[in-house]
Every structure is written in C-alpha cells, then in structure tokens.
C-alpha cells in the first residue's frame, strides 16, 4: 500500500512563513502540490527567498505581508486568498514570539505582545477563514502550540499562558466545527533548532538536552512533517488533538 497525502491541488494559508518552522511548513506543503499563501511580518528578503526556494522545485508559494495581530489585515488577506484561489483548504497558525522574563519584573508589553501574537493571531486568522471552510464543508486548521502549554518553564509565564490557551481554543473549535467536517488540531513542538530557541540553547544546552529522551533538539522539518500529516488525507479521523513533536521533552 502506498500512502497518498491527497494534498495536491489544495490551497493553504500559513502564518509566519518566512523562516524557521513556518518556512519548513511552506516548503513541505508546496512540495506536496499545495498552493501555499504565507503571511510574513516584515522581512521581505526572507519572504522572497522562500518563494524562490519553492519555485526551484516548481512549487506554488505566494508571500503576503500580513501582521497577525491586525484583525482587519488578516480578514483582507483571507478574502484575497479566496478571490485568487477560490478555496481555502488548510490554515496553519504558526506565527509566534517569545519574550521570556520572570513574571515579577515582566513589562506590560512582554505580556500583551505575546498574547496578542500567539493567541490573538490565531483568532484573527481563524475567524475570517471559518465561513469559507464551512461553505466547503471541509477544512483543516492546525495551530502551533508548544510543550510550554502543559510543562511550564521559568520565565515563560506569558508564553506558557498563550500556548495553553491555544490548546484550549483548538479543542473548543474542534467541537464547534466538527459538523462541517472541519478538523482542528495542534502541533506542540519541544525545543526545535530555530532562531526562537537560540537563547535557551545557548544558555543551557546540556541541561536542556538532558531533559529530552532523544538527547537532541528537533529540526523544523520534523515539525513540518507532523503539520503536513494533519493537513493530509492520512489524518481524516483526528480532531481536537495536540500532537507533541518534542523527542520526549521533560520525560527524561
Ligand atoms: P521563529 O521565531 O523562527 O519564527 C516565527 C515566525 O513568526 C517569524 O517568521 C516571525 O516573523 C513570524 N511572526 C512573529 N510575529 C508575527 C506577526 N505578528 N505577524 C506575522 N508573523 C509573525 O520561530 P519558530 O521556532 O519557527 O516558531 C514557529 C512556531 O512554533 C511558533 O508559534 C512557536 O511558538 C512554536 N514553537 C517553537 C519552538 C522552538 O523551539 N523553536 C518550540 C515550541 C513551539
């Protein structure tokens, strides 16, 4: 038996697609024949590099400068994708930030910016996408959560709260949208080798690795593989789940 993803010809939106895990998701979906519209915040050069990398293997990737904290911009961008592509099959909410600090000395902005991006950004894209997926009576929504949502870390109260809320939102949406055959899941990475985790890896490399069963960090591609699986025909009976891609983090 060969495994068919059924993704060829589908249309996706991926937020924060210009680097890190988001970039790996864009490229992996594009390799599967998906037309990928990806949002990036400000780095035009990085976004163009992703488009070019996809063109190199005849993949379809379209960069759109959209800040996920801006609800009106997200709504306009979703409309634009639908106008151009005539459907939206997959939404991947990947954009995220960290602003680590001890809570007692955490600035207001360190709390609000993390919540507005990691949680508010999901609301801002999901709301305009839902009507299109409902009328199609099909769709996949995949949110990037984190192990931090269930396994707290020092200095990460803001980030942990945002990702715990993403888990709760994922489960609630799965219930709300199931009758329209829209499947909603989250992928929760552990420590993945991207710019986001650089500081933590630099500060406590041995200590962090000692807490991972597989004794290594994850790669963006390993997270993209899980997202692609959940977007595909291989995951037609999975909804409301949090899939951990963490090498067994904090189990060691
Ligand atoms: P990263 O910092 O390398 O990339 C994040 C991307 O999101 C960047 O391209 C950034 O520009 C974009 N972004 C941030 N704010 C945005 C905004 N307001 N609008 C649009 N785009 C915005 O991080 P990453 O490691 O690739 O993380 C991707 C996702 O995975 C995030 O949600 C993150 O919380 C989650 N995650 C990462 C790790 C890890 O170890 N790297 C672990 C657990 C969860």
Short mmCIF file of C-alpha atoms and ligand atoms in Angstrom, two decimals:
data_model
loop_
_atom_site.label_atom_id
_atom_site.label_comp_id
_atom_site.label_asym_id
_atom_site.label_seq_id
_atom_site.Cartn_x
_atom_site.Cartn_y
_atom_site.Cartn_z
CA UNK A 1 0.00 0.00 0.00
CA UNK A 2 1.37 3.45 -0.87
CA UNK A 3 0.46 6.40 1.31
CA UNK A 4 -1.22 9.27 -0.55
CA UNK A 5 -1.42 12.64 1.18
CA UNK A 6 -4.18 13.88 -1.15
CA UNK A 7 -2.74 17.37 -0.80
CA UNK A 8 -2.02 18.09 -4.46
CA UNK A 9 -4.21 20.96 -5.71
CA UNK A 10 -5.19 22.10 -2.21
CA UNK A 11 -4.91 25.72 -1.05
CA UNK A 12 -3.28 26.67 2.25
CA UNK A 13 -2.55 29.72 4.37
CA UNK A 14 0.50 29.54 6.66
CA UNK A 15 1.28 32.42 9.05
CA UNK A 16 4.86 33.41 9.89
CA UNK A 17 6.14 31.50 6.87
CA UNK A 18 9.36 33.37 6.12
CA UNK A 19 11.66 31.48 8.47
CA UNK A 20 12.06 28.66 10.97
CA UNK A 21 9.28 26.12 11.35
CA UNK A 22 6.90 28.21 9.20
CA UNK A 23 9.30 28.14 6.28
CA UNK A 24 9.68 24.36 6.55
CA UNK A 25 5.88 24.02 6.57
CA UNK A 26 5.51 26.24 3.49
CA UNK A 27 8.14 24.30 1.55
CA UNK A 28 6.86 20.88 2.60
CA UNK A 29 3.25 21.67 1.66
CA UNK A 30 4.41 23.20 -1.63
CA UNK A 31 6.36 20.01 -2.43
CA UNK A 32 3.11 18.10 -1.93
CA UNK A 33 1.49 20.25 -4.63
CA UNK A 34 -0.33 22.65 -2.32
CA UNK A 35 -0.73 26.30 -3.37
CA UNK A 36 0.66 27.95 -0.25
CA UNK A 37 -0.13 31.55 0.68
CA UNK A 38 2.13 32.54 3.52
CA UNK A 39 1.96 35.58 5.77
CA UNK A 40 5.16 37.28 6.88
CA UNK A 41 5.55 40.24 9.22
CA UNK A 42 8.28 42.41 7.74
CA UNK A 43 11.32 40.65 6.29
CA UNK A 44 10.70 40.99 2.55
CA UNK A 45 14.04 39.41 1.59
CA UNK A 46 13.38 36.31 3.67
CA UNK A 47 9.89 36.01 2.21
CA UNK A 48 11.19 36.30 -1.36
CA UNK A 49 13.81 33.66 -0.59
CA UNK A 50 11.05 31.24 0.43
CA UNK A 51 9.11 31.97 -2.78
CA UNK A 52 12.26 31.35 -4.83
CA UNK A 53 13.11 28.15 -2.98
CA UNK A 54 9.64 26.84 -3.86
CA UNK A 55 9.91 27.99 -7.48
CA UNK A 56 13.09 25.92 -7.75
CA UNK A 57 11.02 22.74 -7.44
CA UNK A 58 8.01 24.23 -9.30
CA UNK A 59 6.15 24.71 -6.01
CA UNK A 60 3.48 27.39 -5.63
CA UNK A 61 4.20 29.77 -2.74
CA UNK A 62 2.83 33.29 -2.52
CA UNK A 63 4.18 35.71 0.11
CA UNK A 64 1.80 38.22 1.71
CA UNK A 65 2.90 40.87 4.20
CA UNK A 66 0.35 40.43 6.99
CA UNK A 67 0.82 41.08 10.69
CA UNK A 68 -1.34 38.52 12.51
CA UNK A 69 -2.01 40.94 15.37
CA UNK A 70 -4.02 43.13 12.94
CA UNK A 71 -7.51 41.62 12.58
CA UNK A 72 -8.51 43.82 9.62
CA UNK A 73 -5.33 42.96 7.72
CA UNK A 74 -5.91 39.23 8.36
CA UNK A 75 -9.51 39.46 7.14
CA UNK A 76 -8.45 41.30 3.97
CA UNK A 77 -5.69 38.79 3.28
CA UNK A 78 -8.01 35.81 3.74
CA UNK A 79 -10.52 37.39 1.30
CA UNK A 80 -7.70 37.97 -1.15
CA UNK A 81 -6.59 34.32 -0.96
CA UNK A 82 -10.15 33.15 -1.57
CA UNK A 83 -10.59 35.57 -4.51
CA UNK A 84 -7.40 34.31 -6.16
CA UNK A 85 -7.55 30.61 -5.28
CA UNK A 86 -11.33 30.04 -4.96
CA UNK A 87 -10.97 27.88 -1.88
CA UNK A 88 -9.08 27.57 1.40
CA UNK A 89 -8.42 24.01 2.50
CA UNK A 90 -5.76 24.38 5.18
CA UNK A 91 -4.91 27.09 7.71
CA UNK A 92 -1.69 26.74 9.68
CA UNK A 93 -1.32 29.22 12.55
CA UNK A 94 2.43 29.19 13.01
CA UNK A 95 3.38 32.83 13.73
CA UNK A 96 4.61 33.21 17.29
CA UNK A 97 7.01 35.09 19.53
CA UNK A 98 8.74 34.65 22.90
CA UNK A 99 9.52 37.42 25.40
CA UNK A 100 10.95 35.49 28.35
CA UNK A 101 11.26 37.19 31.72
CA UNK A 102 10.45 36.49 35.34
CA UNK A 103 6.84 37.47 35.91
CA UNK A 104 7.57 39.82 38.82
CA UNK A 105 9.64 42.06 36.55
CA UNK A 106 7.85 41.39 33.28
CA UNK A 107 6.84 44.52 31.35
CA UNK A 108 3.22 45.02 30.29
CA UNK A 109 4.33 44.85 26.66
CA UNK A 110 6.05 41.50 27.21
CA UNK A 111 2.72 40.09 28.33
CA UNK A 112 0.44 41.80 25.81
CA UNK A 113 2.62 41.28 22.73
CA UNK A 114 2.97 37.54 23.38
CA UNK A 115 -0.76 37.09 23.99
CA UNK A 116 -1.70 39.28 21.02
CA UNK A 117 0.57 37.39 18.64
CA UNK A 118 0.37 33.78 19.84
CA UNK A 119 -3.31 33.74 20.81
CA UNK A 120 -4.84 36.86 19.22
CA UNK A 121 -3.17 35.96 15.93
CA UNK A 122 -4.99 32.62 15.88
CA UNK A 123 -8.37 34.28 16.47
CA UNK A 124 -7.60 36.86 13.77
CA UNK A 125 -7.00 34.29 11.05
CA UNK A 126 -9.44 31.61 12.12
CA UNK A 127 -12.48 33.91 12.22
CA UNK A 128 -12.35 35.05 8.57
CA UNK A 129 -11.36 31.55 7.33
CA UNK A 130 -14.23 29.69 9.05
CA UNK A 131 -17.06 30.89 6.74
CA UNK A 132 -15.16 29.69 3.66
CA UNK A 133 -14.38 26.30 5.17
CA UNK A 134 -17.98 25.98 6.41
CA UNK A 135 -19.39 26.56 2.95
CA UNK A 136 -16.91 24.00 1.54
CA UNK A 137 -17.92 21.61 4.34
CA UNK A 138 -14.27 20.70 4.65
CA UNK A 139 -11.11 22.16 6.08
CA UNK A 140 -8.11 21.67 8.32
CA UNK A 141 -6.93 24.11 10.95
CA UNK A 142 -3.58 23.38 12.56
CA UNK A 143 -2.27 25.57 15.36
CA UNK A 144 1.34 25.65 16.52
CA UNK A 145 1.27 25.18 20.25
CA UNK A 146 4.24 24.25 22.46
CA UNK A 147 5.19 21.84 25.22
CA UNK A 148 5.24 25.02 27.33
CA UNK A 149 1.43 24.95 27.24
CA UNK A 150 1.47 21.99 29.63
CA UNK A 151 5.01 21.89 31.03
CA UNK A 152 5.81 25.31 32.40
CA UNK A 153 9.30 26.76 32.28
CA UNK A 154 10.90 29.55 34.34
CA UNK A 155 10.47 32.96 32.75
CA UNK A 156 7.81 31.74 30.36
CA UNK A 157 4.56 32.62 32.15
CA UNK A 158 3.40 34.79 29.24
CA UNK A 159 4.35 32.26 26.57
CA UNK A 160 3.02 29.25 28.53
CA UNK A 161 -0.31 31.04 29.08
CA UNK A 162 -0.58 31.85 25.37
CA UNK A 163 0.11 28.26 24.30
CA UNK A 164 -2.15 26.72 26.96
CA UNK A 165 -4.88 28.97 25.58
CA UNK A 166 -4.10 27.80 22.03
CA UNK A 167 -4.62 24.20 23.22
CA UNK A 168 -7.98 25.12 24.75
CA UNK A 169 -9.01 27.06 21.65
CA UNK A 170 -8.03 24.09 19.47
CA UNK A 171 -10.27 21.69 21.41
CA UNK A 172 -13.21 24.15 21.57
CA UNK A 173 -13.01 24.84 17.83
CA UNK A 174 -12.83 21.13 17.05
CA UNK A 175 -16.18 20.73 18.83
CA UNK A 176 -17.72 23.80 17.20
CA UNK A 177 -16.68 22.95 13.64
CA UNK A 178 -16.98 19.16 13.57
CA UNK A 179 -20.45 19.17 11.99
CA UNK A 180 -18.99 20.99 8.97
CA UNK A 181 -16.18 18.45 8.67
CA UNK A 182 -13.52 20.97 9.66
CA UNK A 183 -10.81 19.22 11.65
CA UNK A 184 -8.88 21.28 14.17
CA UNK A 185 -5.65 20.10 15.78
CA UNK A 186 -2.46 21.49 17.25
CA UNK A 187 1.18 20.51 16.91
CA UNK A 188 3.21 21.16 20.06
CA UNK A 189 6.97 21.23 19.44
CA UNK A 190 9.61 20.81 22.12
CA UNK A 191 12.95 22.56 21.57
CA UNK A 192 13.46 23.00 17.85
CA UNK A 193 16.62 24.44 16.27
CA UNK A 194 15.34 27.82 15.08
CA UNK A 195 16.11 31.42 15.93
CA UNK A 196 13.32 31.39 18.53
CA UNK A 197 15.06 28.83 20.73
CA UNK A 198 18.61 30.14 20.18
CA UNK A 199 18.86 31.92 23.52
CA UNK A 200 17.67 28.93 25.55
CA UNK A 201 20.01 26.58 23.67
CA UNK A 202 22.96 28.94 24.20
CA UNK A 203 22.28 29.41 27.91
CA UNK A 204 21.53 25.86 28.99
CA UNK A 205 22.49 23.48 26.19
CA UNK A 206 23.48 20.42 28.28
CA UNK A 207 20.71 20.89 30.84
CA UNK A 208 18.02 21.16 28.16
CA UNK A 209 19.31 18.17 26.18
CA UNK A 210 19.49 16.09 29.36
CA UNK A 211 15.73 16.58 29.72
CA UNK A 212 14.94 15.26 26.22
CA UNK A 213 14.61 11.47 25.86
CA UNK A 214 16.16 11.57 22.38
CA UNK A 215 19.08 13.75 23.67
CA UNK A 216 18.94 16.17 20.76
CA UNK A 217 16.97 19.18 19.56
CA UNK A 218 14.30 18.82 16.91
CA UNK A 219 14.52 20.15 13.38
CA UNK A 220 11.96 22.43 11.75
CA UNK A 221 11.38 19.74 9.14
CA UNK A 222 10.31 17.27 11.81
CA UNK A 223 7.59 19.68 12.92
CA UNK A 224 6.59 20.40 9.31
CA UNK A 225 6.17 16.65 8.75
CA UNK A 226 3.62 16.46 11.59
CA UNK A 227 1.74 19.50 10.30
CA UNK A 228 1.66 18.03 6.79
CA UNK A 229 0.33 14.74 8.15
CA UNK A 230 -2.51 16.53 9.98
CA UNK A 231 -3.34 18.50 6.81
CA UNK A 232 -3.42 15.35 4.70
CA UNK A 233 -5.78 12.51 3.82
CA UNK A 234 -3.76 10.38 6.27
CA UNK A 235 -5.42 12.21 9.17
CA UNK A 236 -9.14 12.14 8.32
CA UNK A 237 -10.18 10.79 11.75
CA UNK A 238 -8.17 13.07 14.01
CA UNK A 239 -9.60 16.24 15.55
CA UNK A 240 -9.25 18.16 18.81
CA UNK A 241 -5.79 16.67 19.44
CA UNK A 242 -2.44 18.10 20.48
CA UNK A 243 0.36 16.23 18.73
CA UNK A 244 3.67 16.56 20.60
CA UNK A 245 6.79 16.71 18.47
CA UNK A 246 9.28 17.02 21.29
CA UNK A 247 11.58 13.99 21.38
CA UNK A 248 10.17 13.18 24.82
CA UNK A 249 10.85 16.57 26.43
CA UNK A 250 10.79 16.65 30.25
CA UNK A 251 10.21 12.88 30.34
CA UNK A 252 13.89 12.15 30.80
P1 LIG B 1 10.80 31.86 14.63
O1 LIG B 1 10.97 32.99 15.56
O2 LIG B 1 11.98 31.34 13.91
O3 LIG B 1 9.68 32.21 13.53
C1 LIG B 1 8.46 32.77 13.90
C2 LIG B 1 7.88 33.45 12.68
O4 LIG B 1 6.67 34.10 13.07
C3 LIG B 1 8.81 34.53 12.11
O5 LIG B 1 8.86 34.41 10.71
C4 LIG B 1 8.13 35.81 12.53
O6 LIG B 1 8.37 36.90 11.66
C5 LIG B 1 6.67 35.38 12.50
N1 LIG B 1 5.85 36.31 13.25
C6 LIG B 1 6.03 36.73 14.53
N2 LIG B 1 5.11 37.66 14.84
C7 LIG B 1 4.33 37.80 13.74
C8 LIG B 1 3.23 38.62 13.43
N3 LIG B 1 2.73 39.48 14.34
N4 LIG B 1 2.66 38.51 12.20
C9 LIG B 1 3.15 37.65 11.29
N5 LIG B 1 4.23 36.87 11.51
C10 LIG B 1 4.81 36.95 12.72
O7 LIG B 1 10.08 30.73 15.47
P2 LIG B 1 9.84 29.17 15.18
O8 LIG B 1 10.73 28.42 16.05
O9 LIG B 1 9.86 28.90 13.72
O10 LIG B 1 8.35 29.02 15.78
C11 LIG B 1 7.20 28.76 14.99
C12 LIG B 1 6.06 28.39 15.92
O11 LIG B 1 6.43 27.22 16.65
C13 LIG B 1 5.72 29.46 16.95
O12 LIG B 1 4.33 29.52 17.14
C14 LIG B 1 6.40 28.97 18.20
O13 LIG B 1 5.79 29.44 19.38
C15 LIG B 1 6.26 27.46 18.04
N6 LIG B 1 7.26 26.71 18.81
C16 LIG B 1 8.60 26.81 18.55
C17 LIG B 1 9.51 26.09 19.33
C18 LIG B 1 11.00 26.13 19.10
O14 LIG B 1 11.74 25.54 19.88
N7 LIG B 1 11.51 26.77 18.07
C19 LIG B 1 9.05 25.30 20.37
C20 LIG B 1 7.68 25.22 20.63
C21 LIG B 1 6.80 25.94 19.83
#
